[in-house]
Amino acid sequence: MGKIYYDSDASLDHLKGKTICVIGYGSQGHAHALNLRDSGLNVVIGYPHAHDKRVQAKSVTLRTALADGFSVLNVPEAVAASQVVMVLAPDEAQAGLYKSFIEPSLKKGDLLLFAHGFNVHYNQIIPPDNIDVALIAPKGPGHLVRRIYTEGAGVPCLVAIQQDAS
């Protein structure tokens, strides 16, 4: 049986002073990034080839993240600058992004988060033993997650610990 947690059971103090990297700025990525930033936390967006003007010209999500005022870095730069990494790219892209860009930049003690467990569960992504790995999966599409947050509430989430290194 799962345990139900409420706002009073959690504190953002554990995240204050840390940099949170959100990889992907689609449906879930924009909601997580905006909600975290609006909660007073330091957020950067990790995007493959973020500094390439051709990529910027073609990518609506990259242009949106920039227009929303985020610092958008190449994924390895964003991961290296962060202590918390939230992977919100599409499931089919995660394993490749992880192997090429995320894994080489992870540091001991980092927290690696996912909103869907497919790639970790099916060993498409195998994190090193010295980092924490968890799932935070809102039960709603990103636009709903964002709207409910702006109204002063939240949506239910599933939370699971895959690996507790710390």
PDB file of C-alpha atoms in Angstrom:
ATOM      1  CA  MET A   1       0.000   0.000   0.000  1.00  0.00           C
ATOM      2  CA  GLY A   2       1.331   3.402  -0.943  1.00  0.00           C
ATOM      3  CA  LYS A   3       1.590   6.330   1.395  1.00  0.00           C
ATOM      4  CA  ILE A   4      -0.208   9.585   0.638  1.00  0.00           C
ATOM      5  CA  TYR A   5       1.818  12.769   1.132  1.00  0.00           C
ATOM      6  CA  TYR A   6       0.512  16.323   1.262  1.00  0.00           C
ATOM      7  CA  ASP A   7       2.126  19.748   0.881  1.00  0.00           C
ATOM      8  CA  SER A   8       2.698  19.880   4.632  1.00  0.00           C
ATOM      9  CA  ASP A   9       4.823  16.708   4.364  1.00  0.00           C
ATOM     10  CA  ALA A  10       7.366  18.321   2.037  1.00  0.00           C
ATOM     11  CA  SER A  11       9.676  21.311   2.058  1.00  0.00           C
ATOM     12  CA  LEU A  12      11.380  23.135  -0.783  1.00  0.00           C
ATOM     13  CA  ASP A  13      14.255  23.929   1.597  1.00  0.00           C
ATOM     14  CA  HIS A  14      16.076  20.823   0.349  1.00  0.00           C
ATOM     15  CA  LEU A  15      16.190  22.343  -3.140  1.00  0.00           C
ATOM     16  CA  LYS A  16      17.060  25.927  -2.220  1.00  0.00           C
ATOM     17  CA  GLY A  17      20.564  26.896  -3.283  1.00  0.00           C
ATOM     18  CA  LYS A  18      20.697  24.064  -5.814  1.00  0.00           C
ATOM     19  CA  THR A  19      20.414  24.280  -9.561  1.00  0.00           C
ATOM     20  CA  ILE A  20      17.738  22.154 -11.177  1.00  0.00           C
ATOM     21  CA  CYS A  21      18.182  21.144 -14.801  1.00  0.00           C
ATOM     22  CA  VAL A  22      15.028  20.343 -16.742  1.00  0.00           C
ATOM     23  CA  ILE A  23      15.815  18.429 -19.917  1.00  0.00           C
ATOM     24  CA  GLY A  24      13.051  19.006 -22.421  1.00  0.00           C
ATOM     25  CA  TYR A  25      10.616  21.884 -22.605  1.00  0.00           C
ATOM     26  CA  GLY A  26       7.542  20.180 -24.007  1.00  0.00           C
ATOM     27  CA  SER A  27       4.286  19.411 -22.224  1.00  0.00           C
ATOM     28  CA  GLN A  28       5.770  18.323 -18.890  1.00  0.00           C
ATOM     29  CA  GLY A  29       9.077  20.193 -19.157  1.00  0.00           C
ATOM     30  CA  HIS A  30       7.598  23.655 -19.402  1.00  0.00           C
ATOM     31  CA  ALA A  31       5.205  23.000 -16.504  1.00  0.00           C
ATOM     32  CA  HIS A  32       7.908  21.627 -14.201  1.00  0.00           C
ATOM     33  CA  ALA A  33      10.385  24.377 -15.080  1.00  0.00           C
ATOM     34  CA  LEU A  34       7.926  27.251 -14.681  1.00  0.00           C
ATOM     35  CA  ASN A  35       6.436  25.859 -11.463  1.00  0.00           C
ATOM     36  CA  LEU A  36       9.868  25.299  -9.931  1.00  0.00           C
ATOM     37  CA  ARG A  37      11.063  28.770 -10.922  1.00  0.00           C
ATOM     38  CA  ASP A  38       7.853  30.368  -9.650  1.00  0.00           C
ATOM     39  CA  SER A  39       8.454  28.529  -6.359  1.00  0.00           C
ATOM     40  CA  GLY A  40      11.734  30.428  -5.989  1.00  0.00           C
ATOM     41  CA  LEU A  41      14.111  27.742  -7.213  1.00  0.00           C
ATOM     42  CA  ASN A  42      17.001  28.058  -9.669  1.00  0.00           C
ATOM     43  CA  VAL A  43      16.151  26.297 -12.942  1.00  0.00           C
ATOM     44  CA  VAL A  44      18.059  25.900 -16.194  1.00  0.00           C
ATOM     45  CA  ILE A  45      16.872  24.132 -19.314  1.00  0.00           C
ATOM     46  CA  GLY A  46      19.025  21.464 -20.949  1.00  0.00           C
ATOM     47  CA  TYR A  47      18.535  21.187 -24.695  1.00  0.00           C
ATOM     48  CA  PRO A  48      20.652  19.338 -27.272  1.00  0.00           C
ATOM     49  CA  HIS A  49      22.624  21.770 -29.422  1.00  0.00           C
ATOM     50  CA  ALA A  50      21.009  24.736 -27.654  1.00  0.00           C
ATOM     51  CA  HIS A  51      23.589  27.212 -28.963  1.00  0.00           C
ATOM     52  CA  ASP A  52      23.175  26.222 -32.621  1.00  0.00           C
ATOM     53  CA  LYS A  53      21.248  29.012 -34.365  1.00  0.00           C
ATOM     54  CA  ARG A  54      19.839  26.521 -36.890  1.00  0.00           C
ATOM     55  CA  VAL A  55      18.399  24.417 -34.045  1.00  0.00           C
ATOM     56  CA  GLN A  56      16.995  27.552 -32.396  1.00  0.00           C
ATOM     57  CA  ALA A  57      15.326  28.581 -35.661  1.00  0.00           C
ATOM     58  CA  LYS A  58      13.607  25.187 -36.059  1.00  0.00           C
ATOM     59  CA  SER A  59      12.698  24.369 -32.459  1.00  0.00           C
ATOM     60  CA  VAL A  60       9.497  25.911 -31.122  1.00  0.00           C
ATOM     61  CA  THR A  61      10.151  24.496 -27.631  1.00  0.00           C
ATOM     62  CA  LEU A  62      13.673  25.942 -27.516  1.00  0.00           C
ATOM     63  CA  ARG A  63      12.433  29.374 -28.618  1.00  0.00           C
ATOM     64  CA  THR A  64       9.631  29.159 -26.044  1.00  0.00           C
ATOM     65  CA  ALA A  65      12.072  28.356 -23.212  1.00  0.00           C
ATOM     66  CA  LEU A  66      14.226  31.328 -24.224  1.00  0.00           C
ATOM     67  CA  ALA A  67      11.170  33.598 -24.489  1.00  0.00           C
ATOM     68  CA  ASP A  68      10.075  32.439 -21.023  1.00  0.00           C
ATOM     69  CA  GLY A  69      13.374  33.827 -19.705  1.00  0.00           C
ATOM     70  CA  PHE A  70      15.214  30.599 -18.973  1.00  0.00           C
ATOM     71  CA  SER A  71      18.904  30.056 -19.344  1.00  0.00           C
ATOM     72  CA  VAL A  72      19.073  27.330 -21.993  1.00  0.00           C
ATOM     73  CA  LEU A  73      22.305  25.339 -22.085  1.00  0.00           C
ATOM     74  CA  ASN A  74      23.547  22.368 -24.034  1.00  0.00           C
ATOM     75  CA  VAL A  75      22.591  19.256 -22.066  1.00  0.00           C
ATOM     76  CA  PRO A  76      26.124  18.431 -20.781  1.00  0.00           C
ATOM     77  CA  GLU A  77      26.594  22.040 -19.584  1.00  0.00           C
ATOM     78  CA  ALA A  78      23.209  22.062 -17.877  1.00  0.00           C
ATOM     79  CA  VAL A  79      23.798  18.725 -16.135  1.00  0.00           C
ATOM     80  CA  ALA A  80      27.293  19.729 -15.022  1.00  0.00           C
ATOM     81  CA  ALA A  81      25.931  22.983 -13.552  1.00  0.00           C
ATOM     82  CA  SER A  82      23.110  21.220 -11.670  1.00  0.00           C
ATOM     83  CA  GLN A  83      22.633  18.998  -8.660  1.00  0.00           C
ATOM     84  CA  VAL A  84      19.127  17.908  -9.688  1.00  0.00           C
ATOM     85  CA  VAL A  85      18.408  16.658 -13.222  1.00  0.00           C
ATOM     86  CA  MET A  86      14.802  16.135 -14.352  1.00  0.00           C
ATOM     87  CA  VAL A  87      14.582  14.178 -17.614  1.00  0.00           C
ATOM     88  CA  LEU A  88      11.421  15.219 -19.432  1.00  0.00           C
ATOM     89  CA  ALA A  89      12.371  14.513 -23.022  1.00  0.00           C
ATOM     90  CA  PRO A  90      10.163  12.031 -24.906  1.00  0.00           C
ATOM     91  CA  ASP A  91      10.660   8.426 -23.741  1.00  0.00           C
ATOM     92  CA  GLU A  92      12.004   7.310 -27.123  1.00  0.00           C
ATOM     93  CA  ALA A  93      14.758   9.965 -26.984  1.00  0.00           C
ATOM     94  CA  GLN A  94      15.797   9.511 -23.346  1.00  0.00           C
ATOM     95  CA  ALA A  95      18.225   6.576 -23.637  1.00  0.00           C
ATOM     96  CA  GLY A  96      20.231   8.265 -26.393  1.00  0.00           C
ATOM     97  CA  LEU A  97      20.264  11.620 -24.592  1.00  0.00           C
ATOM     98  CA  TYR A  98      21.275   9.918 -21.377  1.00  0.00           C
ATOM     99  CA  LYS A  99      24.169   7.924 -22.851  1.00  0.00           C
ATOM    100  CA  SER A 100      25.536  10.748 -25.010  1.00  0.00           C
ATOM    101  CA  PHE A 101      24.913  13.848 -22.918  1.00  0.00           C
ATOM    102  CA  ILE A 102      23.643  13.226 -19.383  1.00  0.00           C
ATOM    103  CA  GLU A 103      25.651  10.298 -18.015  1.00  0.00           C
ATOM    104  CA  PRO A 104      29.100  11.802 -18.772  1.00  0.00           C
ATOM    105  CA  SER A 105      28.174  14.966 -16.835  1.00  0.00           C
ATOM    106  CA  LEU A 106      26.563  13.409 -13.737  1.00  0.00           C
ATOM    107  CA  LYS A 107      28.411  13.874 -10.458  1.00  0.00           C
ATOM    108  CA  LYS A 108      28.393  11.875  -7.241  1.00  0.00           C
ATOM    109  CA  GLY A 109      25.419  12.952  -5.135  1.00  0.00           C
ATOM    110  CA  ASP A 110      23.292  14.243  -8.011  1.00  0.00           C
ATOM    111  CA  LEU A 111      19.569  13.478  -8.069  1.00  0.00           C
ATOM    112  CA  LEU A 112      18.266  12.112 -11.375  1.00  0.00           C
ATOM    113  CA  LEU A 113      14.487  12.371 -11.798  1.00  0.00           C
ATOM    114  CA  PHE A 114      12.009  11.054 -14.338  1.00  0.00           C
ATOM    115  CA  ALA A 115       8.279  11.572 -14.892  1.00  0.00           C
ATOM    116  CA  HIS A 116       7.922   8.157 -16.503  1.00  0.00           C
ATOM    117  CA  GLY A 117       9.724   4.990 -15.454  1.00  0.00           C
ATOM    118  CA  PHE A 118       9.954   3.140 -18.778  1.00  0.00           C
ATOM    119  CA  ASN A 119      13.638   3.669 -19.556  1.00  0.00           C
ATOM    120  CA  VAL A 120      14.878   2.947 -16.032  1.00  0.00           C
ATOM    121  CA  HIS A 121      12.545  -0.017 -15.497  1.00  0.00           C
ATOM    122  CA  TYR A 122      13.556  -1.656 -18.778  1.00  0.00           C
ATOM    123  CA  ASN A 123      17.274  -0.918 -18.293  1.00  0.00           C
ATOM    124  CA  GLN A 124      17.506   1.464 -21.228  1.00  0.00           C
ATOM    125  CA  ILE A 125      19.045   3.849 -18.702  1.00  0.00           C
ATOM    126  CA  ILE A 126      21.284   2.424 -15.983  1.00  0.00           C
ATOM    127  CA  PRO A 127      22.425   5.226 -13.660  1.00  0.00           C
ATOM    128  CA  PRO A 128      25.686   4.938 -11.712  1.00  0.00           C
ATOM    129  CA  ASP A 129      25.455   3.725  -8.120  1.00  0.00           C
ATOM    130  CA  ASN A 130      26.584   7.058  -6.618  1.00  0.00           C
ATOM    131  CA  ILE A 131      23.501   9.124  -7.553  1.00  0.00           C
ATOM    132  CA  ASP A 132      19.905   9.157  -6.356  1.00  0.00           C
ATOM    133  CA  VAL A 133      17.214   8.171  -8.868  1.00  0.00           C
ATOM    134  CA  ALA A 134      13.514   8.841  -8.420  1.00  0.00           C
ATOM    135  CA  LEU A 135      10.214   9.207 -10.215  1.00  0.00           C
ATOM    136  CA  ILE A 136       7.933  12.224  -9.898  1.00  0.00           C
ATOM    137  CA  ALA A 137       5.001  11.652 -12.228  1.00  0.00           C
ATOM    138  CA  PRO A 138       2.144  14.174 -12.215  1.00  0.00           C
ATOM    139  CA  LYS A 139      -1.222  12.646 -12.991  1.00  0.00           C
ATOM    140  CA  GLY A 140      -2.094  15.122 -15.707  1.00  0.00           C
ATOM    141  CA  PRO A 141      -0.768  16.746 -18.870  1.00  0.00           C
ATOM    142  CA  GLY A 142       1.699  19.590 -18.476  1.00  0.00           C
ATOM    143  CA  HIS A 143      -0.725  22.372 -19.349  1.00  0.00           C
ATOM    144  CA  LEU A 144      -3.073  21.170 -16.594  1.00  0.00           C
ATOM    145  CA  VAL A 145      -0.171  20.849 -14.128  1.00  0.00           C
ATOM    146  CA  ARG A 146       0.807  24.448 -14.898  1.00  0.00           C
ATOM    147  CA  ARG A 147      -2.730  25.868 -14.793  1.00  0.00           C
ATOM    148  CA  ILE A 148      -3.571  24.211 -11.475  1.00  0.00           C
ATOM    149  CA  TYR A 149      -0.283  25.514 -10.015  1.00  0.00           C
ATOM    150  CA  THR A 150      -1.090  29.090 -11.118  1.00  0.00           C
ATOM    151  CA  GLU A 151      -4.445  28.695  -9.355  1.00  0.00           C
ATOM    152  CA  GLY A 152      -2.631  27.895  -6.110  1.00  0.00           C
ATOM    153  CA  ALA A 153      -3.062  24.134  -6.035  1.00  0.00           C
ATOM    154  CA  GLY A 154      -1.466  21.035  -7.513  1.00  0.00           C
ATOM    155  CA  VAL A 155      -2.276  17.759  -9.185  1.00  0.00           C
ATOM    156  CA  PRO A 156      -1.705  14.343  -7.609  1.00  0.00           C
ATOM    157  CA  CYS A 157       1.701  12.800  -8.397  1.00  0.00           C
ATOM    158  CA  LEU A 158       3.206   9.365  -8.153  1.00  0.00           C
ATOM    159  CA  VAL A 159       6.561   9.375  -6.367  1.00  0.00           C
ATOM    160  CA  ALA A 160       8.966   6.442  -6.241  1.00  0.00           C
ATOM    161  CA  ILE A 161      12.586   5.916  -5.258  1.00  0.00           C
ATOM    162  CA  GLN A 162      14.579   3.752  -7.647  1.00  0.00           C
ATOM    163  CA  GLN A 163      18.000   4.254  -6.111  1.00  0.00           C
ATOM    164  CA  ASP A 164      18.877   5.877  -2.783  1.00  0.00           C
ATOM    165  CA  ALA A 165      22.606   6.564  -2.897  1.00  0.00           C
ATOM    166  CA  SER A 166      22.496   9.283  -0.258  1.00  0.00           C
TER     167      SER A 166
END
